mmCIF file of C-alpha atoms and ligand atoms in Angstrom:
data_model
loop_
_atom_site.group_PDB
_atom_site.id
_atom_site.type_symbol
_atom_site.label_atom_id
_atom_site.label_comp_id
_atom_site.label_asym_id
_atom_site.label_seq_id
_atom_site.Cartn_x
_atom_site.Cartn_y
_atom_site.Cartn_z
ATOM 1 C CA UNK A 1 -88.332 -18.062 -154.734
ATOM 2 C CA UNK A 2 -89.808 -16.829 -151.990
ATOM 3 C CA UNK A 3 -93.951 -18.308 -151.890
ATOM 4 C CA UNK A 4 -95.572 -20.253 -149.103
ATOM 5 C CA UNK A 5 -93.471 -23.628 -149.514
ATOM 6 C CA UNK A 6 -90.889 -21.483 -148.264
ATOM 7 C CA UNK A 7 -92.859 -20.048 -145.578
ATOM 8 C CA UNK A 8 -93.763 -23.543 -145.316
ATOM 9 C CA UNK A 9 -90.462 -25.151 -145.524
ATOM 10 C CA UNK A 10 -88.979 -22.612 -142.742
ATOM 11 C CA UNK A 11 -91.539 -22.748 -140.267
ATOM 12 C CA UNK A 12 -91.234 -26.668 -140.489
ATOM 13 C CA UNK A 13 -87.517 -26.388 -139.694
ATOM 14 C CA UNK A 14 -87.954 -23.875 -136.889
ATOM 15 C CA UNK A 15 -90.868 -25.275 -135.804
ATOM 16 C CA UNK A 16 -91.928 -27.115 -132.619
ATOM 17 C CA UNK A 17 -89.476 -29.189 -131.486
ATOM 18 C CA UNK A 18 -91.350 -30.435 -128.769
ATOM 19 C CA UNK A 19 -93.963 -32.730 -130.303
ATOM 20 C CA UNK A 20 -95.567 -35.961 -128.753
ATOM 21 C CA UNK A 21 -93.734 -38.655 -130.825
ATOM 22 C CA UNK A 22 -95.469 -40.242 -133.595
ATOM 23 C CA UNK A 23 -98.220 -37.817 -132.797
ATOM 24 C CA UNK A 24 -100.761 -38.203 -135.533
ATOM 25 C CA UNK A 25 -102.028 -34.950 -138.019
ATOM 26 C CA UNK A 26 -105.610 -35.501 -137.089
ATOM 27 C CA UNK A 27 -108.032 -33.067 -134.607
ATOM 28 C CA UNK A 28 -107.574 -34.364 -131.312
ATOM 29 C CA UNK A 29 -111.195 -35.075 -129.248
ATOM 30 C CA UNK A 30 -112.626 -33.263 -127.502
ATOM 31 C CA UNK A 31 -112.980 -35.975 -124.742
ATOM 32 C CA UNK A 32 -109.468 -36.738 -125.254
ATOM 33 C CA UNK A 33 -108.031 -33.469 -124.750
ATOM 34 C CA UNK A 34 -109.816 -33.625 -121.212
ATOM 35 C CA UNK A 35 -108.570 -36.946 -120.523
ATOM 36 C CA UNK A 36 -105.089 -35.147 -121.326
ATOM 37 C CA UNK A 37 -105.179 -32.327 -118.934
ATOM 38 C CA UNK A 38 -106.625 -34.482 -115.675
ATOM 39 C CA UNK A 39 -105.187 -34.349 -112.725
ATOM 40 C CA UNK A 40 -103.047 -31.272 -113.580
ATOM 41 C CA UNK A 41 -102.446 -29.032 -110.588
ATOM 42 C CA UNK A 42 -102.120 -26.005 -112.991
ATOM 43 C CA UNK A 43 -104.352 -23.816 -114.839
ATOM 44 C CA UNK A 44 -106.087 -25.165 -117.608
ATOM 45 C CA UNK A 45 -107.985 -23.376 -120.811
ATOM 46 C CA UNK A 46 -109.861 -24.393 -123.034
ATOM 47 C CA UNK A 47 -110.208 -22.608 -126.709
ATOM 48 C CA UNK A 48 -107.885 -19.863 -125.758
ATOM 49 C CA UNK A 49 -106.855 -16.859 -127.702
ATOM 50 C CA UNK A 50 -103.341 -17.059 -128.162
ATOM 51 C CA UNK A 51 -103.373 -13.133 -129.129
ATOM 52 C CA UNK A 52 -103.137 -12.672 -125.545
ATOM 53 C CA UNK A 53 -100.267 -14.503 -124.871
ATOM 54 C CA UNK A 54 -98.179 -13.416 -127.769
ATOM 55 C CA UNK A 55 -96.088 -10.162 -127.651
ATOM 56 C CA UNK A 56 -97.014 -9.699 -131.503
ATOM 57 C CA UNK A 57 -100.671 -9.802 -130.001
ATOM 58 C CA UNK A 58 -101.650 -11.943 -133.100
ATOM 59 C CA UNK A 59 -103.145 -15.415 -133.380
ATOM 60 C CA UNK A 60 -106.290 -17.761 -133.127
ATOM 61 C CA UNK A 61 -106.941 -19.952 -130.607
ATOM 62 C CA UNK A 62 -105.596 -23.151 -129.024
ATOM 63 C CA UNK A 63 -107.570 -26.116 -128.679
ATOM 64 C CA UNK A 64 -106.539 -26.199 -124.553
ATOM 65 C CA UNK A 65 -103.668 -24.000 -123.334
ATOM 66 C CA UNK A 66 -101.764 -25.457 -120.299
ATOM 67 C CA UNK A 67 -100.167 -23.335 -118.027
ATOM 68 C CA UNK A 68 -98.315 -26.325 -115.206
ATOM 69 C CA UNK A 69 -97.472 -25.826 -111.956
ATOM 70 C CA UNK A 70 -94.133 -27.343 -112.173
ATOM 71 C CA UNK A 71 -91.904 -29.816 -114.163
ATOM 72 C CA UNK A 72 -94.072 -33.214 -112.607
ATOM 73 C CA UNK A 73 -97.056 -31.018 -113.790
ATOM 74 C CA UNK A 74 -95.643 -31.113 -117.223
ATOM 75 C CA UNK A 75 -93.997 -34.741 -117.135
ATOM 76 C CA UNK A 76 -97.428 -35.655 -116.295
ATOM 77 C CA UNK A 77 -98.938 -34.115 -119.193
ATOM 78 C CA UNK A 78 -96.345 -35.068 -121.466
ATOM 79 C CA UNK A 79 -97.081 -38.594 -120.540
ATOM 80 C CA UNK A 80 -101.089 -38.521 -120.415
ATOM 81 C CA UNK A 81 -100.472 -36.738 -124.470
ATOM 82 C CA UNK A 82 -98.076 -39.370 -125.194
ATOM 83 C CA UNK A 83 -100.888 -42.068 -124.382
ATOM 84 C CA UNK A 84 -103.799 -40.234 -126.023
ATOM 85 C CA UNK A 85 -101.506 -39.129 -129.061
ATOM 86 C CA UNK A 86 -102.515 -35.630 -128.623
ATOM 87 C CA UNK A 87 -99.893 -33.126 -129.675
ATOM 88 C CA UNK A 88 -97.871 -30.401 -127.462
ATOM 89 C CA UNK A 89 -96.909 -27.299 -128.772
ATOM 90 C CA UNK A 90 -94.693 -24.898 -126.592
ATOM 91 C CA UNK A 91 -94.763 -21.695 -127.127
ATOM 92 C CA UNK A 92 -92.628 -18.623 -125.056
ATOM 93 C CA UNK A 93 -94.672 -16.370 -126.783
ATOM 94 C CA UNK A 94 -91.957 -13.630 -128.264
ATOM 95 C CA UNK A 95 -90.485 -15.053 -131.235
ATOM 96 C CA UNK A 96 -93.787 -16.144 -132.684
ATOM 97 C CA UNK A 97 -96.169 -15.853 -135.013
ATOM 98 C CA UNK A 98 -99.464 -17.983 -134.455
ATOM 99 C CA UNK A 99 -101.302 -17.890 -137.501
ATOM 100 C CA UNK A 100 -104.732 -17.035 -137.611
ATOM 101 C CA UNK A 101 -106.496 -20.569 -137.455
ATOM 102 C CA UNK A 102 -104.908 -21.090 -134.043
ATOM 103 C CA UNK A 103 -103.365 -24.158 -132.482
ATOM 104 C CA UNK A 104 -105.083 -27.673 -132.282
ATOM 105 C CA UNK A 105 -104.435 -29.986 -129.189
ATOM 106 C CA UNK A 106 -102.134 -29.014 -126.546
ATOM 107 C CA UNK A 107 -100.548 -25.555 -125.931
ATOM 108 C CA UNK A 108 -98.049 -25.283 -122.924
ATOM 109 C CA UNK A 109 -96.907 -22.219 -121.857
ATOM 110 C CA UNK A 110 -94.360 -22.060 -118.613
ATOM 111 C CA UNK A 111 -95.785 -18.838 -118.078
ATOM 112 C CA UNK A 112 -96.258 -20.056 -113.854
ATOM 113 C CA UNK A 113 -92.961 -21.772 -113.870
ATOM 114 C CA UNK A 114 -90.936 -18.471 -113.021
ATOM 115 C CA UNK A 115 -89.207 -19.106 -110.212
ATOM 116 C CA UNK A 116 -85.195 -18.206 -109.998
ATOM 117 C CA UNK A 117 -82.435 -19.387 -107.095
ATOM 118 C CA UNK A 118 -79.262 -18.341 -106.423
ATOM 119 C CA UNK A 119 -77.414 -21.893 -106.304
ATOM 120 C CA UNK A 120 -73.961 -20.412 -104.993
ATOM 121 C CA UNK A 121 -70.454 -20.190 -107.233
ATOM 122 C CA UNK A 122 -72.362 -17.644 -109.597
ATOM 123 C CA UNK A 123 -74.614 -19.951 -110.653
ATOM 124 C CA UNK A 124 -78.153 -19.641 -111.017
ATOM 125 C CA UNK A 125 -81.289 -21.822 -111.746
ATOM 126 C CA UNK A 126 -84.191 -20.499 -113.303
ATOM 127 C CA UNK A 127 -87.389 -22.258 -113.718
ATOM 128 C CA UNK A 128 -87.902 -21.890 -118.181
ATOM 129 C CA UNK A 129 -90.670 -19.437 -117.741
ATOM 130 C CA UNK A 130 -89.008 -16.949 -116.210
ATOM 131 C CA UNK A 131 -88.672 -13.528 -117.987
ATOM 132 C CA UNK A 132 -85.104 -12.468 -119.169
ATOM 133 C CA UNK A 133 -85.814 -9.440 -118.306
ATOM 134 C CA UNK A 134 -86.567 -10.267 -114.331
ATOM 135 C CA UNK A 135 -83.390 -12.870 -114.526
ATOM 136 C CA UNK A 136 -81.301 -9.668 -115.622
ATOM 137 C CA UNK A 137 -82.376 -7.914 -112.332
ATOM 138 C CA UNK A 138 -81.835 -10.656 -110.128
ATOM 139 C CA UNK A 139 -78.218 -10.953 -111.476
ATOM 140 C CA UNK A 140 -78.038 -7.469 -110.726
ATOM 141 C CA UNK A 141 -79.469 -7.975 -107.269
ATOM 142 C CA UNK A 142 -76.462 -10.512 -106.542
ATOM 143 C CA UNK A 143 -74.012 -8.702 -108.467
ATOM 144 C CA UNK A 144 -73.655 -11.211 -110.740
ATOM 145 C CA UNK A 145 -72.514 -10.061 -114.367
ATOM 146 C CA UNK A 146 -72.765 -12.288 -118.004
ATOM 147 C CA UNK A 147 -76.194 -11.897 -118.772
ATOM 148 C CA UNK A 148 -75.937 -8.197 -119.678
ATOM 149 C CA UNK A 149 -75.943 -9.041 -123.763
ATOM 150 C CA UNK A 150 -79.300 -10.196 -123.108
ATOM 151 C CA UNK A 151 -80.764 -6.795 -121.801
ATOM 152 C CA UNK A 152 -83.842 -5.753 -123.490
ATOM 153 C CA UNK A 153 -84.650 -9.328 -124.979
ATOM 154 C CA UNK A 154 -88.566 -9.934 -123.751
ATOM 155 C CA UNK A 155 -88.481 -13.411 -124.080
ATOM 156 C CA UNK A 156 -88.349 -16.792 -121.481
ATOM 157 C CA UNK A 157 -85.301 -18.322 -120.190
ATOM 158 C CA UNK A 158 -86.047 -21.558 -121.627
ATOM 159 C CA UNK A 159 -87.286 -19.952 -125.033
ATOM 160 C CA UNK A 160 -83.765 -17.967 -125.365
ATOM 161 C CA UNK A 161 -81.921 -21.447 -124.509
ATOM 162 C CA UNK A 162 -83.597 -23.412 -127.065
ATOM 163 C CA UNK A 163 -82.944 -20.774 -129.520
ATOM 164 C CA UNK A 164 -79.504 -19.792 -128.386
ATOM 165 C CA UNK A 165 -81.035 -15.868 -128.492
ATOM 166 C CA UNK A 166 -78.348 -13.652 -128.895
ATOM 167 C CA UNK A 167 -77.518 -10.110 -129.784
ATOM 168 C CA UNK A 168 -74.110 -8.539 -130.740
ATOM 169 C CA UNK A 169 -72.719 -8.565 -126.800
ATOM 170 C CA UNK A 170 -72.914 -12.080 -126.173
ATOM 171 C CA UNK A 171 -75.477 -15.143 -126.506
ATOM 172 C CA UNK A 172 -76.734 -17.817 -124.466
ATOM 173 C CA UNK A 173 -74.548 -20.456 -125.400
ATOM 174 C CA UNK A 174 -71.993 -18.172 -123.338
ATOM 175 C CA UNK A 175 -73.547 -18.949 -119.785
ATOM 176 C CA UNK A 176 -75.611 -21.843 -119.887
ATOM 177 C CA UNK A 177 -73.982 -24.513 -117.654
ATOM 178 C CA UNK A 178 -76.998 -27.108 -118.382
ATOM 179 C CA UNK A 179 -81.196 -27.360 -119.453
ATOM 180 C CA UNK A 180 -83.526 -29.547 -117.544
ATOM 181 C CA UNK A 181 -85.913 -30.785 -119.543
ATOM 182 C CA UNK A 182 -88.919 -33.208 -119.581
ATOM 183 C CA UNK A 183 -88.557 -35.866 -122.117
ATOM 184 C CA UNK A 184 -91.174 -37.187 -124.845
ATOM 185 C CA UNK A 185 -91.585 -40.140 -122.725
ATOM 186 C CA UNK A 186 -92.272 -37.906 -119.215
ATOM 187 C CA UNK A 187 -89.284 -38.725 -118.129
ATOM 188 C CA UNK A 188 -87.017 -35.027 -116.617
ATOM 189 C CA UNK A 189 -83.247 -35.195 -116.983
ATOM 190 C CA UNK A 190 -80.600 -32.870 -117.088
ATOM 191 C CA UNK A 191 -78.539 -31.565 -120.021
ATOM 192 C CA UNK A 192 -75.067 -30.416 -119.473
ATOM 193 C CA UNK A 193 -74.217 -27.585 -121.989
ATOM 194 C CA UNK A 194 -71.286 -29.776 -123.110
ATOM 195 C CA UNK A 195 -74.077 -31.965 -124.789
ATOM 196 C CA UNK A 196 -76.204 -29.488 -126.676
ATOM 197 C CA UNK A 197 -75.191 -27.992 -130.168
ATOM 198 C CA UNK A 198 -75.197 -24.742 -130.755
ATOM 199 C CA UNK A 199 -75.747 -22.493 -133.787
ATOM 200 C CA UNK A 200 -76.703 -19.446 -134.457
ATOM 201 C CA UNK A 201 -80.016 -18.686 -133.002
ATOM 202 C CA UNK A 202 -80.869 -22.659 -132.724
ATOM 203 C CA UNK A 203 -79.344 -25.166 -130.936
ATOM 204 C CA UNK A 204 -79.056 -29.083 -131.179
ATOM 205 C CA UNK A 205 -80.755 -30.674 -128.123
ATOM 206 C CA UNK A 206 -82.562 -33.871 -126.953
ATOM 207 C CA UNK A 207 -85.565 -33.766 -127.898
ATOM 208 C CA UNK A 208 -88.339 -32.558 -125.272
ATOM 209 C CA UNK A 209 -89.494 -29.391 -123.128
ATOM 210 C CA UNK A 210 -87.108 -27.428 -121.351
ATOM 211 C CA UNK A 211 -88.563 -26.618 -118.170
ATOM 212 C CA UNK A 212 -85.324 -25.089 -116.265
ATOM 213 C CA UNK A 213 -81.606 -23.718 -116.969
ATOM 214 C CA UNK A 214 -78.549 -23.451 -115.314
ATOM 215 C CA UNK A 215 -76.235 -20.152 -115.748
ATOM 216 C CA UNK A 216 -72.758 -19.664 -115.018
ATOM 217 C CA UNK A 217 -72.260 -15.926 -114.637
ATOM 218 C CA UNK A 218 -69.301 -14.310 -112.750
ATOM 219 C CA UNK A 219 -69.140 -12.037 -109.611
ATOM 220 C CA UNK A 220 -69.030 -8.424 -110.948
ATOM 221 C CA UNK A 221 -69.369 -5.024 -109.621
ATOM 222 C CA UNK A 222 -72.974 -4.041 -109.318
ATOM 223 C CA UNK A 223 -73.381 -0.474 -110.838
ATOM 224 C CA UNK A 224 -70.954 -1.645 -113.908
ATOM 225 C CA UNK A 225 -73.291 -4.083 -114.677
ATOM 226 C CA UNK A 226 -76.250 -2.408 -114.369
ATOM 227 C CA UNK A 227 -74.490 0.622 -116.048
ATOM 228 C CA UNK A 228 -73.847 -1.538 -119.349
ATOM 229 C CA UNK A 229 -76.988 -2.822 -119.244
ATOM 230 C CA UNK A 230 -78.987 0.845 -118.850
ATOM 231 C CA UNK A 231 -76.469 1.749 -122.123
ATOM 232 C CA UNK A 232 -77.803 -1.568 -123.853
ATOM 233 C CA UNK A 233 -81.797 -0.642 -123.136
ATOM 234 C CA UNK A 234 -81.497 2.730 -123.925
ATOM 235 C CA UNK A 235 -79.833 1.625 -127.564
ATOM 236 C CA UNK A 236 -82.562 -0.419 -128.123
ATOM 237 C CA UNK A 237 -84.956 1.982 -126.930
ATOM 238 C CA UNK A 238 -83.741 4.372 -129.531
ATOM 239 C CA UNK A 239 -83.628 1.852 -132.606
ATOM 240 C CA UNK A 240 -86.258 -0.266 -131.958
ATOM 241 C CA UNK A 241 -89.832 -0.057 -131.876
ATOM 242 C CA UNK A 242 -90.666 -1.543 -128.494
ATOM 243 C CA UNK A 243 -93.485 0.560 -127.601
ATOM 244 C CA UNK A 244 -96.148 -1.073 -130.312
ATOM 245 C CA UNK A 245 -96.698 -5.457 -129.830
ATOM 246 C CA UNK A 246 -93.874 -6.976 -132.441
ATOM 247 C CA UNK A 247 -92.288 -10.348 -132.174
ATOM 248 C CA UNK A 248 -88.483 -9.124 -132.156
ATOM 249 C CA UNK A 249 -86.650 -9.290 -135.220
ATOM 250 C CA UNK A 250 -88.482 -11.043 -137.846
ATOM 251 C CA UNK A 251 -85.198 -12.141 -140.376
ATOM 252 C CA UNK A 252 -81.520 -13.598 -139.121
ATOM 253 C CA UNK A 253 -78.594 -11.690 -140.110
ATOM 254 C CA UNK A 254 -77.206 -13.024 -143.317
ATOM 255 C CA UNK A 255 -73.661 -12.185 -142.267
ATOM 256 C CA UNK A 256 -72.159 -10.407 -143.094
ATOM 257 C CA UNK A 257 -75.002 -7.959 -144.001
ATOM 258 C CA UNK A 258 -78.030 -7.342 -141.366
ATOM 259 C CA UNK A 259 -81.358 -7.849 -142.569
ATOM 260 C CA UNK A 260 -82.891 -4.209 -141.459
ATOM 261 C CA UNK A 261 -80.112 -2.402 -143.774
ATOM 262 C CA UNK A 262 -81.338 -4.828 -146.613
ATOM 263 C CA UNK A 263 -84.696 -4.105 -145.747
ATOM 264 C CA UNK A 264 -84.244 -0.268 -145.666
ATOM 265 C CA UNK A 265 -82.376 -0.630 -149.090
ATOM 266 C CA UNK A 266 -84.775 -2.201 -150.978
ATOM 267 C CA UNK A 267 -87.511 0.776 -150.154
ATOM 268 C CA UNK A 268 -89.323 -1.313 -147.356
ATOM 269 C CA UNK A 269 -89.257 0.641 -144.444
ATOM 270 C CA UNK A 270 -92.660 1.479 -143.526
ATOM 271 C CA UNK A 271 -94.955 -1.075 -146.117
ATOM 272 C CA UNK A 272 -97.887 -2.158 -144.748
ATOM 273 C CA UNK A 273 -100.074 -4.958 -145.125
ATOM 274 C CA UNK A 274 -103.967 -4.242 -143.031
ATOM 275 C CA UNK A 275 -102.290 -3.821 -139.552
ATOM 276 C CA UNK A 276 -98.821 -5.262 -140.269
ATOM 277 C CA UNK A 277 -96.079 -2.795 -140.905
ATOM 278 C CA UNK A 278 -92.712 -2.974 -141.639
ATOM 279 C CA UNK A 279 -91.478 -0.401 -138.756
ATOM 280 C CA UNK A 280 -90.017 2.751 -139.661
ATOM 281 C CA UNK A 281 -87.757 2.855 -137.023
ATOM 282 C CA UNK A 282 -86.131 -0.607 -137.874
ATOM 283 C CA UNK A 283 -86.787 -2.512 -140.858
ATOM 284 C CA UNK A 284 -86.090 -5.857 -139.281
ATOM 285 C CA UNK A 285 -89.317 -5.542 -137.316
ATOM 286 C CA UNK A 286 -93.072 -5.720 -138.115
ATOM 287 C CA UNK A 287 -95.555 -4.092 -135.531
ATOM 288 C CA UNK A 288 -98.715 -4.803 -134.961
ATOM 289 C CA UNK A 289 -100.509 -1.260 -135.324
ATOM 290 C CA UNK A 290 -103.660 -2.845 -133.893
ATOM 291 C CA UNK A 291 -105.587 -5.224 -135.707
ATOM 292 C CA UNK A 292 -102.906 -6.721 -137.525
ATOM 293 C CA UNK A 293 -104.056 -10.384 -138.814
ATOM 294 C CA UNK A 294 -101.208 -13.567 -139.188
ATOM 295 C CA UNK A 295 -102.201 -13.177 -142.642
ATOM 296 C CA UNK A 296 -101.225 -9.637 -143.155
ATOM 297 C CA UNK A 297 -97.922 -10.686 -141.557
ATOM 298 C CA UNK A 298 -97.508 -13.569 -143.854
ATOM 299 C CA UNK A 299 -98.136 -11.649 -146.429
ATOM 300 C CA UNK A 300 -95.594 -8.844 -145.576
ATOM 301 C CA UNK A 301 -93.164 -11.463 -144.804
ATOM 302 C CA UNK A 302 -93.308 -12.985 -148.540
ATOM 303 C CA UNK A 303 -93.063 -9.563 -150.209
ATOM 304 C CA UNK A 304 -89.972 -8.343 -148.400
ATOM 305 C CA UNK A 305 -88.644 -12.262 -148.900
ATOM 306 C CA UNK A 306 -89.007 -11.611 -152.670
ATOM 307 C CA UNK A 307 -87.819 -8.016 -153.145
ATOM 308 C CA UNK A 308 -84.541 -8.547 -151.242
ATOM 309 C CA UNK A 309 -83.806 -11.902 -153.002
ATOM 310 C CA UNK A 310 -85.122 -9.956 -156.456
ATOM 311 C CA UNK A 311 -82.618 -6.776 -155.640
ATOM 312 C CA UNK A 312 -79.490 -7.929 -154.058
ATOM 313 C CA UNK A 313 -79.867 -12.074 -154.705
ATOM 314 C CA UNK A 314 -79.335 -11.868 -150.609
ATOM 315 C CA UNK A 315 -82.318 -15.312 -149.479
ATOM 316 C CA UNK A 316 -83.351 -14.268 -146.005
ATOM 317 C CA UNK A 317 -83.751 -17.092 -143.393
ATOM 318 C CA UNK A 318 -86.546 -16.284 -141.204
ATOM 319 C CA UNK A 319 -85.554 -15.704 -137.138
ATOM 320 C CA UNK A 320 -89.450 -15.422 -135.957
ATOM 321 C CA UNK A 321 -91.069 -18.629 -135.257
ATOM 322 C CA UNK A 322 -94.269 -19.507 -137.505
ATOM 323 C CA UNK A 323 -96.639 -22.270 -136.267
ATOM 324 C CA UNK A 324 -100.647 -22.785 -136.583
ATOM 325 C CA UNK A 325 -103.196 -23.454 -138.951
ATOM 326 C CA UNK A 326 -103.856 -21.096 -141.575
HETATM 327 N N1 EPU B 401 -79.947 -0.880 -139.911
HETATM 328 C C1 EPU B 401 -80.419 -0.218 -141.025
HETATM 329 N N2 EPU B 401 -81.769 -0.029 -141.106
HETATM 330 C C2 EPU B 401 -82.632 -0.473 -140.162
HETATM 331 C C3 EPU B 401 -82.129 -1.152 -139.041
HETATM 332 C C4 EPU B 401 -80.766 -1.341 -138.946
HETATM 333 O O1 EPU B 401 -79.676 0.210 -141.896
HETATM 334 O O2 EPU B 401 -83.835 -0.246 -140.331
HETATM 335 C C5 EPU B 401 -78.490 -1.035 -139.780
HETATM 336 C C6 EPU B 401 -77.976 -0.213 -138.608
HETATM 337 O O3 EPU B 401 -77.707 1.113 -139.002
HETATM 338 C C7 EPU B 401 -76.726 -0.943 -138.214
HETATM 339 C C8 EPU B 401 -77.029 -2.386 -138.562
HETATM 340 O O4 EPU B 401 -78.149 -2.379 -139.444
HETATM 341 O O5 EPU B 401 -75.630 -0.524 -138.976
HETATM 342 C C9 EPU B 401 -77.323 -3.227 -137.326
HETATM 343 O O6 EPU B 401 -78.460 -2.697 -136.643
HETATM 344 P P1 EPU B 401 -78.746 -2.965 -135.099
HETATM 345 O O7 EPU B 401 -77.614 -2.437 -134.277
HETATM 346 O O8 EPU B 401 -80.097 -2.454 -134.805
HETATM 347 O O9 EPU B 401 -78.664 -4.514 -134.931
HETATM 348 P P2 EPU B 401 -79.339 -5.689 -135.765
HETATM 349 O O10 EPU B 401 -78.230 -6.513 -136.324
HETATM 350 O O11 EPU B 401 -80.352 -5.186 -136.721
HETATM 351 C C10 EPU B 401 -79.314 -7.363 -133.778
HETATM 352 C C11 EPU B 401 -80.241 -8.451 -133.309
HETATM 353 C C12 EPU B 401 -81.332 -7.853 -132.439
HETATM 354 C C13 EPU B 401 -80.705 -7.119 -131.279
HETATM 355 C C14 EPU B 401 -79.800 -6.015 -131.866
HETATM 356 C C15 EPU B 401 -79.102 -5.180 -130.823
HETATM 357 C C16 EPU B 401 -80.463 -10.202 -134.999
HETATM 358 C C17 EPU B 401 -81.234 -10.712 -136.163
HETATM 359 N N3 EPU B 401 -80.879 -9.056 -134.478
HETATM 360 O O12 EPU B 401 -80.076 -6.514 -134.619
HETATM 361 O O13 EPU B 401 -82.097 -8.942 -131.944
HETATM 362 O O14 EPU B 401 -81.690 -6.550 -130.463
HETATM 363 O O15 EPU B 401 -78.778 -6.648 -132.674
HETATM 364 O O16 EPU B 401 -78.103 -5.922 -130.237
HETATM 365 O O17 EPU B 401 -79.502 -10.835 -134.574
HETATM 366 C C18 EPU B 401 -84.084 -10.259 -131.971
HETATM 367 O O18 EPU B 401 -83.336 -11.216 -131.848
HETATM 368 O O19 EPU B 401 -85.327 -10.370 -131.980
HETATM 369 C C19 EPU B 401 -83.479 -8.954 -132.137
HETATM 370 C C20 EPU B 401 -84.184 -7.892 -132.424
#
């Protein structure tokens, strides 16, 4: 049944991985949030409207959102929460829905991290906040081809490696040679591929915040790649609805069905909640039409949960990433 224990339930298991261990449930300080964020050499916010840093353009505020300079600017922060027992929440920003009472403690966002190098045999490193979009071009740049599956997916580098993003052409598990990652003790290390788990859209990793990856690609010809990947934009151009804020597809394919043709069959195409719609265009997304509230969404979410698993006995497992207070 589809109520907000499952909501609940779900959002737990897709939830942050990246916590401060044995962080306690309780409002972090004030005081102690400052004492968190000292001596960072990154930008620092305090109460900070996640709607602006979410492509669904929906969500209340965090209690401080961090954006670090580099990986010691987040294995320092890791270690200052660690010793006040202040929580860390990372968000990419694309798969997500913050709900409307915002996020307390930390917030880290890689958003400055976004640096990319060409590391020789076809292999690339890319600092986690670094846009797929902008690590497509580079490849492009170097003629380098195996990311072109990924063409049109907003999110971060390090978001579509913890989530093993994917779309019919290929997924990450496919190129990623290794993740660097800070661990819940401060500590960075590298992750070789061979050591991570991989599912579909999730993955089985140490435990911590990815801060870089590694990607094997192969030499290619230059205008076949960027040929395939013009084909691949302008598909999604056409069936998506890309040009209103939406957090990519909201439901995973229950294989071997897809979750917009369940949507669409069950008469959903185009209900709307306040601002939340299910899009007419594809009924695995929900746009924002402007003042769309996490509630709304929520509420949209449950109703299509309920109908499908009413009509066709099909349970949807949620693909968008729920976190936040109510
Ligand atoms: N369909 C409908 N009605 C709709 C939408 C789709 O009947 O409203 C049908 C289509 O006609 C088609 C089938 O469903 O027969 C598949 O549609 P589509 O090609 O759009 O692909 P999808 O399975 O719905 C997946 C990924 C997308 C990715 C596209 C394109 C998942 C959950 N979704 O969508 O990824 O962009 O393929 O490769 O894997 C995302 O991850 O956020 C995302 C949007």
């Amino acid at each position: 049944m589809w109520n907000r224990c499952t909501i609940e339930r779900m959002r737990k298991r897709a939830g942050a991985r990246v916590r401060t261990p044995r962080a306690p449930a309780r409002r972090a300080r004030t005081a102690d949030l400052k004492t968190v964020v000292t001596g960072l050499r990154g930008e620092v916010r305090f109460n900070e409207p996640l709607s602006e840093w979410t492509s669904f353009r929906i969500g209340g505020p965090a209690d401080v959102l961090v954006l670090p300079a580099d990986v010691n600017d987040v294995a320092l922060l890791v270690r200052q929460a660690r010793a006040a027992r202040v929580r860390i929440f990372v968000i990419g920003g694309t798969n997500l829905l913050v709900r409307d009472g915002g996020i307390r403690g930390i917030v880290l966002s890689l958003a400055k991290m976004t640096a990319i190098e060409d590391e020789g045999n076809s292999v690339l490193y890319a600092e986690g906040g670094a846009g797929m979009p902008t690590l497509i071009k580079y490849a492009i740049t170097r003629s380098l081809s195996g990311l072109e599956w990924s063409a049109g997916i907003p999110g971060t580098v390090a978001g579509c490696a913890v989530m093993n993003a994917g779309t019919r052409l290929g997924e990450m598990k496919d190129v990623l040679k290794a993740v660097r990652m800070v661990d819940p003790t401060g500590r960075i290390l590298d992750v070789p591929a061979s050591s991570i788990r991989f599912g579909y859209r999730r993955t089985l990793m140490p435990r911590g915040v990815v801060v870089g990856v590694w990607l094997q690609l192969q030499p290619g010809v230059r205008s076949t790649i960027e040929s395939v990947v013009k084909d691949y934009l302008r598909y999604r151009r056409e069936t998506q609805p890309l040009a209103l804020p939406n957090a990519g597809c909201v439901f995973k394919n229950p294989k071997p069905e897809t979750a917009g043709h369940l949507v669409e069959s069950v008469g959903l195409k185009g209900a709307q909640v306040g601002d939340a719609q299910v899009s007419e265009k594809h009924a695995n997304f929900i746009i924002n039409r402007g003042h769309a509230q996490a509630a709304d969404v929520l509420t949209l979410i449950r109703r299509i949960g309920q109908t499908v698993q009413q009509r066709t006995g099909i349970t949807l497992e949620l693909e968008l990433r729920i976190v936040g207070e109510g």
